[in-house]
XYZ file of C-alpha atoms in Angstrom:
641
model
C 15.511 -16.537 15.901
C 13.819 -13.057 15.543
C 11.520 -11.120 14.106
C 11.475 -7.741 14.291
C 8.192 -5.805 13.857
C 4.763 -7.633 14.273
C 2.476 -5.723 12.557
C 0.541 -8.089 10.245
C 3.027 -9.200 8.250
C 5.557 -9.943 11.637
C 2.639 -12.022 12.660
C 2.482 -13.800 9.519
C 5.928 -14.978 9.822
C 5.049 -15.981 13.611
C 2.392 -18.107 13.117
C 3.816 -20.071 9.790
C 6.807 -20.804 11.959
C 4.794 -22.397 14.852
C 2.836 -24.221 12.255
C 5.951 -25.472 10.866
C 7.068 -26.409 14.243
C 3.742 -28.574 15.038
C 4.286 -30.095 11.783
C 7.955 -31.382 12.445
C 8.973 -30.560 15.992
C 13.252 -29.925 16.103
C 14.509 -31.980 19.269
C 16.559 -29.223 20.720
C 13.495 -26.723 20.124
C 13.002 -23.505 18.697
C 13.270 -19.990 20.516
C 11.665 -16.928 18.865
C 12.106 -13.651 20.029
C 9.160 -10.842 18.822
C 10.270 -7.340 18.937
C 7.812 -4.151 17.806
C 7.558 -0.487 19.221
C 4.142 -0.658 20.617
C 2.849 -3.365 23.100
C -0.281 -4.224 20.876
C 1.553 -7.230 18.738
C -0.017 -8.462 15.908
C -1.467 -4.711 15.048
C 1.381 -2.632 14.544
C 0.649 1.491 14.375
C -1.454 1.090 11.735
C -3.730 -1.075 13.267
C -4.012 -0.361 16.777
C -6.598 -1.283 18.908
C -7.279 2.419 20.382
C -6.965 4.742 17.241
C -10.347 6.672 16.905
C -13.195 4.943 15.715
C -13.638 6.820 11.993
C -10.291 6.170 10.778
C -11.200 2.594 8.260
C -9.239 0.201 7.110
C -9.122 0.668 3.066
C -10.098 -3.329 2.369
C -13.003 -5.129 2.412
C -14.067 -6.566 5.883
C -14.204 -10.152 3.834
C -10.318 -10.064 2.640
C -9.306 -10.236 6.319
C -8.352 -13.852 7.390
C -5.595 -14.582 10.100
C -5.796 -18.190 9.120
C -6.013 -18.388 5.889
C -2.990 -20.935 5.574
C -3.704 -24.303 5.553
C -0.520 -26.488 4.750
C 0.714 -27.269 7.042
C -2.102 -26.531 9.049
C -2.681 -23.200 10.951
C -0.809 -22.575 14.463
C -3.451 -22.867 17.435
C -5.558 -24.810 16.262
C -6.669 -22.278 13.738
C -8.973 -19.487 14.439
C -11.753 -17.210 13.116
C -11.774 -15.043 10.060
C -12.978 -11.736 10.664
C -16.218 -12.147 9.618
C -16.912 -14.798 11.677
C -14.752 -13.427 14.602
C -16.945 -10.074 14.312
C -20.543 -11.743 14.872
C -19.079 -13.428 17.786
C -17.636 -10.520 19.457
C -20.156 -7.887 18.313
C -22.958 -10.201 18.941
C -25.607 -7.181 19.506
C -24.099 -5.759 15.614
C -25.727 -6.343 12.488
C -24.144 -9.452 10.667
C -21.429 -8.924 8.053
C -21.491 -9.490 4.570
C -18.154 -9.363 4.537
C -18.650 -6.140 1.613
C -17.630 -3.722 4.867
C -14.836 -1.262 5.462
C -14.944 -1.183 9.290
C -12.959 1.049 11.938
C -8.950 -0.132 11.310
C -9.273 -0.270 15.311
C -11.944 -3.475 15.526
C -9.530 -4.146 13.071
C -6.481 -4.149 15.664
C -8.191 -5.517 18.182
C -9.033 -9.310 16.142
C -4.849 -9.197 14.858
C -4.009 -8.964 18.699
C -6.810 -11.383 19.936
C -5.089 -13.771 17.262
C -1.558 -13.270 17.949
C -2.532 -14.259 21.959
C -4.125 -17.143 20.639
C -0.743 -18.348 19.205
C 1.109 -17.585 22.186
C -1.308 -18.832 24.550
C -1.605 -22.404 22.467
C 2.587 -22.980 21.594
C 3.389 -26.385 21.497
C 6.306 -27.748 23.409
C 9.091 -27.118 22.655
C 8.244 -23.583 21.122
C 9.404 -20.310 23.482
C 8.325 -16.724 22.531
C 10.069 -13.805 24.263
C 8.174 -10.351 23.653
C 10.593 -7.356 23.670
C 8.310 -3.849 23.533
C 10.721 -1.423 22.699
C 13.013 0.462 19.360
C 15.840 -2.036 17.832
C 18.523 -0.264 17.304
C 21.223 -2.140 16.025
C 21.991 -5.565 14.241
C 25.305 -6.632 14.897
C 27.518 -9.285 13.418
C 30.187 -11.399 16.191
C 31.443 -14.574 17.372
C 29.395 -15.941 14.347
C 26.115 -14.693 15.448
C 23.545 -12.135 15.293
C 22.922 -10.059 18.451
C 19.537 -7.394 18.131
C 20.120 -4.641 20.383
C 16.475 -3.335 21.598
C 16.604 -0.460 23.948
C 12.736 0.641 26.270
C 12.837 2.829 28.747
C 15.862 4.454 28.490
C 17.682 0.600 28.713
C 19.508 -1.145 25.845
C 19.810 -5.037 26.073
C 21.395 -7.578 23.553
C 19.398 -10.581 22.589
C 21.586 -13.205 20.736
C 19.893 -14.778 17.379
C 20.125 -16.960 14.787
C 18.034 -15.679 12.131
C 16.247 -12.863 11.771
C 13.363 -11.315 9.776
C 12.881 -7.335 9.133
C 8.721 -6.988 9.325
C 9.569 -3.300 10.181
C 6.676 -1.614 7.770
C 6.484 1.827 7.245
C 9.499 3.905 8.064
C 10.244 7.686 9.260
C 12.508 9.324 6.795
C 14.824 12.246 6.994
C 13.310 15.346 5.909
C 14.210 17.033 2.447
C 14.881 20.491 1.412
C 11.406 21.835 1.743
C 10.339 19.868 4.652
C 13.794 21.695 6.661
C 12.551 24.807 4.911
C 9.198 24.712 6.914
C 10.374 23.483 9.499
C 12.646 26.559 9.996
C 9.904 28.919 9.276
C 7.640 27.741 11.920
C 10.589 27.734 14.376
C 11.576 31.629 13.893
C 7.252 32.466 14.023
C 5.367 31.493 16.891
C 2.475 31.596 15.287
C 3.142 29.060 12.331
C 2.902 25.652 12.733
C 4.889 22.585 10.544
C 3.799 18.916 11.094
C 5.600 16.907 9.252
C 3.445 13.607 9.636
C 0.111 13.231 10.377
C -0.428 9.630 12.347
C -1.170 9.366 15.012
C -3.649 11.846 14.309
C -5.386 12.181 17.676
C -1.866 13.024 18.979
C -0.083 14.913 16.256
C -2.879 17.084 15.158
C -4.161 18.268 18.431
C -2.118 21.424 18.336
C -4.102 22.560 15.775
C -6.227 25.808 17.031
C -10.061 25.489 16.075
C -11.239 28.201 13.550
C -7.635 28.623 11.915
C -6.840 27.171 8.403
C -4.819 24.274 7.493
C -2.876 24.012 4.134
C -2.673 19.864 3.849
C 0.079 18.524 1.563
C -1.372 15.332 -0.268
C -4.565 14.454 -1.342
C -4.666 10.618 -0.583
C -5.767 8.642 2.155
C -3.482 10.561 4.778
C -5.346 13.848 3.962
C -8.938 12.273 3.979
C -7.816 11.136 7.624
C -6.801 14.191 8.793
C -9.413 15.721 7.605
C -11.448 13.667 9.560
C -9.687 13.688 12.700
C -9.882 17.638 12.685
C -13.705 17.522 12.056
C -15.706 14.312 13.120
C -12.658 13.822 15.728
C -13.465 17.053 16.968
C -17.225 16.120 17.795
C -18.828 17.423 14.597
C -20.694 15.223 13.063
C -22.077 13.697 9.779
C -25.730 13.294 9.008
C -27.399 11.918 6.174
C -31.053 13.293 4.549
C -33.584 11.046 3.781
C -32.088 10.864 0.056
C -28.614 9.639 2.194
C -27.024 12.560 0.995
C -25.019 13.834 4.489
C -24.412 17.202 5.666
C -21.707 18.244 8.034
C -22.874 19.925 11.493
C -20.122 21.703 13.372
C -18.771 21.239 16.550
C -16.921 24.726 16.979
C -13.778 22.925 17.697
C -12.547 22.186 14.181
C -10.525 24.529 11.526
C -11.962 27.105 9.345
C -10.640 26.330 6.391
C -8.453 23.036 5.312
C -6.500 23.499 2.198
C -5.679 20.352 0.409
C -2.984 20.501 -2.272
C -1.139 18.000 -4.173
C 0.329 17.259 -7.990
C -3.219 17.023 -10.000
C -5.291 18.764 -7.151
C -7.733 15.841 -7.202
C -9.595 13.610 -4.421
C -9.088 9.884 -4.912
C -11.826 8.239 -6.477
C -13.865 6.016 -4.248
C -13.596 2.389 -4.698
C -16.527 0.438 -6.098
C -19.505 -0.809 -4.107
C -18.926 -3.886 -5.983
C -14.670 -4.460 -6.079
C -14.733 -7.943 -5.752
C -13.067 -9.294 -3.120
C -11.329 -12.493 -5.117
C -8.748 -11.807 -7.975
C -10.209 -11.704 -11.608
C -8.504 -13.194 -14.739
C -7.163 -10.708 -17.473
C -7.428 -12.063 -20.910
C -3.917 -11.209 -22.446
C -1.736 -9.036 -19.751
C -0.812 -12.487 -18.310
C 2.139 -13.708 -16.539
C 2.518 -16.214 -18.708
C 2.216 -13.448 -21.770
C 5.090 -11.435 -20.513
C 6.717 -13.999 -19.490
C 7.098 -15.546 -22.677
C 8.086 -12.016 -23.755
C 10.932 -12.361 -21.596
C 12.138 -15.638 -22.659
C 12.866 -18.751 -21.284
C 15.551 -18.026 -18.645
C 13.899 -14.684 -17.976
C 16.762 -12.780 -19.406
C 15.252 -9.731 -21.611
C 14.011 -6.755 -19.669
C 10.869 -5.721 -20.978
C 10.208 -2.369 -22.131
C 6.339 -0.597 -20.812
C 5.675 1.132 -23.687
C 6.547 -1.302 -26.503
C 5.578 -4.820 -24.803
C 3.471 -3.961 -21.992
C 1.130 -0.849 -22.156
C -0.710 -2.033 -26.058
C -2.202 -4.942 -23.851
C -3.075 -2.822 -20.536
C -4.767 -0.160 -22.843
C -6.882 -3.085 -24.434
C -7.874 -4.873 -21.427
C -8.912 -1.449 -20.273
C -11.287 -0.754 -23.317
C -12.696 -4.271 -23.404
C -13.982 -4.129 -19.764
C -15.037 -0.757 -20.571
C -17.044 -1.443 -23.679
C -18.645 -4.685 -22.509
C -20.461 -2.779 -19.674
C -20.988 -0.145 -22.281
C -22.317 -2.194 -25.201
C -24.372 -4.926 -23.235
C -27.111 -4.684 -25.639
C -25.498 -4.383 -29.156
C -25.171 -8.328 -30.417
C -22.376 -6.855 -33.024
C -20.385 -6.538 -29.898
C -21.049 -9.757 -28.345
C -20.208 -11.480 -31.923
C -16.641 -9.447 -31.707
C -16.091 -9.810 -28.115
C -15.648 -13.720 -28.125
C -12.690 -16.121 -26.644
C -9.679 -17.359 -28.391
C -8.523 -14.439 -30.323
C -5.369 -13.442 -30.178
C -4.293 -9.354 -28.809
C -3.748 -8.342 -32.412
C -6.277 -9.795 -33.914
C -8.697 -8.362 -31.487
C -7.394 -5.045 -31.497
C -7.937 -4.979 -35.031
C -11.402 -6.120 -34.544
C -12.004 -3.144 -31.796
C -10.717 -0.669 -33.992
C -12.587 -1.918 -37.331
C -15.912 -1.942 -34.858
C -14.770 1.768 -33.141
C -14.219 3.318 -37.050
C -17.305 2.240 -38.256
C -19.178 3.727 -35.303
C -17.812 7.431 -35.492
C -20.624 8.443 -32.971
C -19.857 6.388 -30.810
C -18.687 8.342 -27.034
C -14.812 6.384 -27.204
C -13.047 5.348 -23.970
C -9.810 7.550 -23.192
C -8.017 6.339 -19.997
C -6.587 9.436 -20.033
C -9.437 11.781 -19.471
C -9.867 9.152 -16.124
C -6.410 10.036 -14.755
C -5.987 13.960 -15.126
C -9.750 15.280 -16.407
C -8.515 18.713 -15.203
C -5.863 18.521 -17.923
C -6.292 20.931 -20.248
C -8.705 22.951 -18.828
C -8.560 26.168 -18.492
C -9.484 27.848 -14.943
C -10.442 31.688 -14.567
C -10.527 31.967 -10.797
C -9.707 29.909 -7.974
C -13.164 29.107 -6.833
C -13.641 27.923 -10.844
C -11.174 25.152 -9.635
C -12.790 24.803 -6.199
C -16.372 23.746 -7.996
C -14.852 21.551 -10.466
C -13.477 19.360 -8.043
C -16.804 19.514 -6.071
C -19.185 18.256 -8.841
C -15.982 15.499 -9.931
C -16.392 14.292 -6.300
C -19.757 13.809 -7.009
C -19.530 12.297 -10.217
C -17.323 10.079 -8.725
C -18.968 8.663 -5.773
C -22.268 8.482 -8.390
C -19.867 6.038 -10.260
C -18.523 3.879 -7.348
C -22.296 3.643 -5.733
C -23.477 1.990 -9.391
C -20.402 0.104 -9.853
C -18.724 -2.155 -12.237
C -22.094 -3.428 -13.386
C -23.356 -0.401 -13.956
C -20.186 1.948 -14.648
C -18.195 0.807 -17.745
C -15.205 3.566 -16.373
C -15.160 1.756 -13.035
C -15.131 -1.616 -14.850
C -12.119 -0.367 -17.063
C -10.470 1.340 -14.021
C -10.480 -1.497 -11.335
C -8.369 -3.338 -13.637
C -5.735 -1.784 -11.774
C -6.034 -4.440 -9.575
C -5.315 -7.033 -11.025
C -2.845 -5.618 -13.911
C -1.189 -4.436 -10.483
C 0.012 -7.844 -9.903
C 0.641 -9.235 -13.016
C 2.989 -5.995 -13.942
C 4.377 -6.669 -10.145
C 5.814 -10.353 -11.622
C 7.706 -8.876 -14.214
C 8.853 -5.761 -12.656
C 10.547 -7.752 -9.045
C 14.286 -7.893 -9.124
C 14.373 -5.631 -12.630
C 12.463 -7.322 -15.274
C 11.743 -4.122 -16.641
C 13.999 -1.596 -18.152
C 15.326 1.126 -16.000
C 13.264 3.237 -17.732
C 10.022 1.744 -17.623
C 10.692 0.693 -13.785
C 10.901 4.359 -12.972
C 7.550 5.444 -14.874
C 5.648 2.308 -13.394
C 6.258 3.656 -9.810
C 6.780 7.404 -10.165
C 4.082 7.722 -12.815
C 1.961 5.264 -13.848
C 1.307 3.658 -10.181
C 0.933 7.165 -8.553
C -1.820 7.677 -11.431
C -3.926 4.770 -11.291
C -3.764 4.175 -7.243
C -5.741 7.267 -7.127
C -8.535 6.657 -9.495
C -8.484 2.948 -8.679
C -7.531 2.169 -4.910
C -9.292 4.727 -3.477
C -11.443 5.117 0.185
C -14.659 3.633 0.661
C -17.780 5.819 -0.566
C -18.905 6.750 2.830
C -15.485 8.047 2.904
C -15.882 10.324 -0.051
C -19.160 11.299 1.158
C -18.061 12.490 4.102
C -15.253 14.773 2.186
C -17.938 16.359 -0.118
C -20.042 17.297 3.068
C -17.023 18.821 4.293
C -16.871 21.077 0.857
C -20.633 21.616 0.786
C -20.016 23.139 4.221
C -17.385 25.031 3.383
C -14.569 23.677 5.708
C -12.575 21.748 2.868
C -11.459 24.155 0.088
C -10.221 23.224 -3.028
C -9.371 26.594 -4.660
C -5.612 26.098 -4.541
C -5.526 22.512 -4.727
C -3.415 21.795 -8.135
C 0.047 22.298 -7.584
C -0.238 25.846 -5.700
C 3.287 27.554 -4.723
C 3.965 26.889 -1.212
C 5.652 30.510 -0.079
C 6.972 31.433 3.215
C 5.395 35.043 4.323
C 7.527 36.694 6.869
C 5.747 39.852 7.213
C 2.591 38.073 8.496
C 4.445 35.068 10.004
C 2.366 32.385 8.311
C 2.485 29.906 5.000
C 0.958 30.929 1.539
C -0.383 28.928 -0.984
C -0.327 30.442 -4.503
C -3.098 29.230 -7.202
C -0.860 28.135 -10.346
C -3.293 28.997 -12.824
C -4.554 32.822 -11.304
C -1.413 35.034 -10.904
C -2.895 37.180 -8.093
C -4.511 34.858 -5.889
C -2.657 33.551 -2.615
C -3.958 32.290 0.408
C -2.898 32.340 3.973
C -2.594 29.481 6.396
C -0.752 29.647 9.482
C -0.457 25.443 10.067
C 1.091 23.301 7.329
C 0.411 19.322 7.658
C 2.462 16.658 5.117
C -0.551 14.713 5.039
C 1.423 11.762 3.234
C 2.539 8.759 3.913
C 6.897 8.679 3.414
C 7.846 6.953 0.135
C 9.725 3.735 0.995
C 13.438 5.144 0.892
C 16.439 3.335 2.130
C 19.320 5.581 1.722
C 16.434 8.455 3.324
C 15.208 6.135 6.304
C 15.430 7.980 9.746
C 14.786 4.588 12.111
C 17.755 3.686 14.193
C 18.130 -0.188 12.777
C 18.146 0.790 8.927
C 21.190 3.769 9.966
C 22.854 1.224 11.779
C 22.397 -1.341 8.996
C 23.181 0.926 6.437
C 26.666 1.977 8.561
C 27.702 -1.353 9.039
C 26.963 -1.925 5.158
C 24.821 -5.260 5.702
C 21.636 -3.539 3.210
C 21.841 -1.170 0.496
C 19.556 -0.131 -1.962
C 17.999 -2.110 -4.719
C 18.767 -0.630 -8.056
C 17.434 -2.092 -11.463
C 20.652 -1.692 -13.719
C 20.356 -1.665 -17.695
C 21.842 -4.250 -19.550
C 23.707 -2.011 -21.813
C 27.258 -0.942 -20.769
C 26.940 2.392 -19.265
C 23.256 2.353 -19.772
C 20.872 3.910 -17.201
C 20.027 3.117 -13.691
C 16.856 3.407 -11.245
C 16.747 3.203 -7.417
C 13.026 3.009 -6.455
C 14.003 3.134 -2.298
C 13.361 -0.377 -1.906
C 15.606 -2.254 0.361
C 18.181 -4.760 -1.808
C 17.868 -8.600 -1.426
C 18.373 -11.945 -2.961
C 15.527 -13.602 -5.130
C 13.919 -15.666 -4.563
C 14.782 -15.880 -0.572
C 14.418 -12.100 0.198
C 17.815 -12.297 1.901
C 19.411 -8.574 2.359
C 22.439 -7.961 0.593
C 25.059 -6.164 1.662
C 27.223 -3.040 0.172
C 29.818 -5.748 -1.484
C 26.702 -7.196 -3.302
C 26.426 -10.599 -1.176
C 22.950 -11.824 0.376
C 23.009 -12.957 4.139
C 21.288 -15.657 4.326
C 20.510 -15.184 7.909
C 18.540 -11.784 7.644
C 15.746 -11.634 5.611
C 13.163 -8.868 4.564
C 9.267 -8.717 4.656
C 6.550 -6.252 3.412
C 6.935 -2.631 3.442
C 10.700 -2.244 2.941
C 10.568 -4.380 -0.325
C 7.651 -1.542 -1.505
C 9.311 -0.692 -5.130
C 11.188 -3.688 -6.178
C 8.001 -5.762 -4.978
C 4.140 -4.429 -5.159
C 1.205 -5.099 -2.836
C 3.071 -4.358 0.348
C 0.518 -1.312 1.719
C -2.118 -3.435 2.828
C -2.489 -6.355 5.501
C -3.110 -9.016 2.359
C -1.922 -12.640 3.416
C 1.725 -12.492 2.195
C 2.703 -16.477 0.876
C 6.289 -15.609 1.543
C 6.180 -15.629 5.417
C 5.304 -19.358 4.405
C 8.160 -19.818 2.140
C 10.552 -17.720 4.604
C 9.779 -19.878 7.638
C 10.001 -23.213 5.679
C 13.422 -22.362 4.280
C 14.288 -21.687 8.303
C 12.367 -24.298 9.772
C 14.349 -26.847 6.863
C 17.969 -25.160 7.714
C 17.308 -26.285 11.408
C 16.444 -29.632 10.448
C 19.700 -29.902 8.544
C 21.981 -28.560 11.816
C 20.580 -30.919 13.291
C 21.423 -33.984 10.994
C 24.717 -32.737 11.034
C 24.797 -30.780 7.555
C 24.963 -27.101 6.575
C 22.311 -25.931 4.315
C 23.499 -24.128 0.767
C 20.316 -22.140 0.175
C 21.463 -21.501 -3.146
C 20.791 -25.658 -3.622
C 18.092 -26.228 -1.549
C 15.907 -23.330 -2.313
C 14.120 -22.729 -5.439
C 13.234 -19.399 -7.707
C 9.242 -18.177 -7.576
C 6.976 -20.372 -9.501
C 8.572 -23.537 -9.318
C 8.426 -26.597 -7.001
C 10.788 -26.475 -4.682
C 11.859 -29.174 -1.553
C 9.152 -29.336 1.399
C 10.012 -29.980 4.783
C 8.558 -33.191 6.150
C 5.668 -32.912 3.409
C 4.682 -29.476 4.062
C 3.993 -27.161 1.328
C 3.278 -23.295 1.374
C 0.169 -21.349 -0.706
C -1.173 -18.140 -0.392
C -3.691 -16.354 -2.814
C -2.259 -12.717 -1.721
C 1.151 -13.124 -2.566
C 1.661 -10.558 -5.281
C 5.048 -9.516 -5.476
């Protein structure tokens, strides 16, 4: 069997099938074959062990746990979490907390250290083949899979049974503007068009010191290119006494880098105290929208009418009880056991009677440039410098201090609850496409954020002049010919433009099947074995959404195919679910590899009593108990699709 990718996820899947394998060893053995495009398995690009030290992973330090699993119990033996692993490797360090966002490379380096330690401690029976290299192809014949892989130049054929796709993030092809730019910069030698930023010590080097940069995309992409073309380029950060830090030049780095994006606003940073466990919500439950959508699941919900009332209320009550502490009217209103009407009546009755009372709007949160009006481009440039500082004041004073943040980190956990409904098409087409066009896009940036030091170090960058946000809100990107070089036009002053001669996409691609640019998913897609996943209405001729995610079977993840039938020998993890499922952009334990390699693992043990497995018998939906191999049973806290 196969799996191709091992970045996190890929490893996931390796070491619950070894663990399965301890657990009930198969007499004729098991064979897995590991493929990924880089040699450092277990990290994927993301995470690899010699990316520069300032780029940080965007989780907590104490989320990070290789062997989290424990039934059966973990391959090798077990191993460290990352805590643990870091005070023994980085003896000389201070000791963790576990409250740290450390370099994603230390990062890389304990996934690969792990992954050896499964492949160095394989019980018999158990052979891994590595294959470094691109697959290609997935081909069909003689009743079996064959993975064509081709490094160096050299394409070989490795015959499989099963096969996982743990491919993560994917190139896409470029769209109208992106050939647009592309073209430009060909035809002028002096303009420059990357069209993806990682790996930034590679892809950004071409950039001349003292020019100026127009960025596309204000997320986490930007804030590490930004980075890379300043701290990578031996400036350097330095804090006061107060801790406030101040940028000192190297020489080496741009004069000017030009953010832009939809809103023209920085992420907010995350909260010095974002817990690192879940944390209950009082009425957008599962088990509330679930029993909206009835017994067999059946009724798609709609976000406005079912959903949003009780997001909007969580919101304000985790807002107002940091807000209200002191006020024993409150704490008489605010008490268990009432129902979502009956305490939004009570919120409102308490909210009318208090008319001077500052009232939480969400909305203010997600756009507070919305509105406003803007005389000059620098007007728009200072705004966003005093909101980065507002905002990092929140994050440092927290959920406990900040009643926003409190509201705000919600996300987090309304994230996964609106995830359980919204898999396989709970929710209209409608509401799908507004969850992950809109209301996602919105809330990831005020609520999943960089760490503060992070933000800090951007708003030294403005204090010093290098990051500008004058034409940061949805500027028009022109293509000068006389001058050979991009211009950004400020959408609220007529007459101001700005000149840049390189132009970075400092985004990461949307998950996009029918757009992906990686040799497997064309081949897949020409021999139609995936397609895309599209929510359909259940009105006759009513409306459709494709989000880009990748098609499959629920509750086995198995791909289906352009006539609409799952193959239950190919089955899909992480990223390319990103849009049907939620929660796939960070390395969080994912319980399916568990489920995925049982349901293997249990199909084996059935060849070899003689019977063919029907998965559609043998497996059952989320949420409910469904047949162990040889006792074992599968958990995972992370599992949020």
């Amino acid at each position: 069997m196969s799996i191709i990718g091992m970045g996190p996820r890929g490893l996931y899947c390796l070491e619950r099938l070894v663990a399965e394998f301890s657990a009930a060893p198969l007499r004729r053995g098991l064979r897995i074959d590991i493929f990924d495009r880089l040699d450092d398995f277990g990290a994927g690009p993301i995470y690899q062990p010699d990316q520069p030290e300032y780029l940080l992973v965007n989780i907590k330090v104490g989320e990070i746990d290789l062997w989290e699993a424990s039934d059966p119990p973990v391959a090798a033996e077990g191993g460290l979490d990352f805590v643990t692993w870091y005070a023994r490797t980085h003896p000389s360090e201070a000791s963790l907390t576990g409250e740290e966002y450390l370099a994603r490379a230390v990062v890389g380096r304990y996934l690969v250290e792990g992954c050896r330690r499964i492949l160095d401690q394989l019980p018999a029976g158990v052979d891994v083949c590595s294959h470094v290299g691109e697959v290609v192809d997935l081909d069909l014949a003689a009743g079996h899979h064959a993975v064509t892989v081709v490094s160096g130049g050299r394409a070989a054929s490795v015959r499989t049974d099963k096969v996982i796709l743990a491919t993560g993030h994917s190139s896409v092809e470029p769209g109208p503007d992106g050939l647009r730019w592309a073209s430009f910069a060909d035809r002028h030698s002096g303009a420059t068009y990357i069209p993806f930023a990682y790996p930034v010590d590679e892809r950004l080097t071409a950039i001349p010191a003292r020019s100026t940069v127009a960025m596309l995309g204000m997320g986490l992409t930007f804030i590490d290119a930004a980075l890379a073309l300043t701290e990578g380029r031996d400036g350097s950060f330095v804090a006061d006494p107060s801790g406030r830090l101040t940028y000192r030049p190297s020489g080496h780095e741009p004069r000017t880098i030009l953010p832009f994006s939809r809103s023209g606003l920085p992420m907010s940073p995350k909260s010095a105290d974002l817990p690192i466990e879940a944390c209950e919500l009082q009425f957008l439950t599962r088990r509330a929208l679930s029993e909206l959508r009835g017994p067999d699941r059946a009724r798609k919900l709609d976000l406005d009418r079912d959903v949003w009332p009780l997001f909007e209320l969580e919101m304000e009550l985790r807002y107002y009880r940091v807000a209200l502490h002191g006020d024993p009217e409150w704490h008489r209103l605010d008490r268990p056991g009432r129902t979502a009407p009956a305490m939004r009546a009570a919120l409102d009755a308490y909210l009318g009677a208090r008319p001077g009372l500052a009232h939480f709007d969400y909305r203010s949160i997600l756009d507070p440039a919305a509105g406003r009006y803007f005389d000059t481009a620098v007007d728009f440039d200072r705004f966003v410098g005093r909101y980065m500082e507002e905002q990092i004041a929140l994050a440092r004073v927290g959920q406990k201090g900040s009643g926003v943040k409190a509201a705000i980190d919600i996300w987090y956990d309304a994230r996964a609850v609106l995830g359980s409904v919204m898999q396989y098409g709970g929710f209209t087409p409608e509401s799908h496409r507004r969850l992950i066009e809109d209301v996602f896009r919105a809330f990831k940036r005020v609520g999943a954020g960089p760490p503060i030091v992070n933000m800090e170090k951007l708003a030294a960058l403005h204090r010093a002049g290098i990051v500008d946000f004058s034409f940061a809100r949805s500027p028009r990107v022109s293509l000068n010919e006389d001058c050979g070089c991009f211009e950004l036009n400020a959408a609220f002053a007529e007459a101001a433009a700005v000149r840049a001669e390189t132009l970075l996409d400092a985004r990461y691609p949307r998950v996009d099947l029918a757009a992906d640019a990686t040799p497997l998913v064309r081949s897949l897609r020409r021999r139609g074995m995936v397609r895309p996943f599209e929510n359909r209405s259940q009105r006759p001729g009513g409306a459709s959404y494709q989000s880009g995610a990748i098609d499959m079977a629920d509750p086995t993840r198995f791909v289906v195919d352009q006539s609409g039938a799952a193959n239950a020998d190919v089955a899909v993890i992480g990223i390319p679910t990103e849009g049907n499922l939620i929660g796939n952009l960070t390395m969080a334990r994912d319980a399916f590899a568990g489920r995925w390699a049982n349901q293997v693992m249990r199909e084996f043990e059935l060849r070899e009593a003689g019977s063919q497995p029907s998965f559609v018998e043998h497996v059952a939906p989320y949420n409910q108990e469904r047949p162990a191999r040889s006792g074992s049973a599968i958990g995972g806290r992370n599992d949020i699709a």
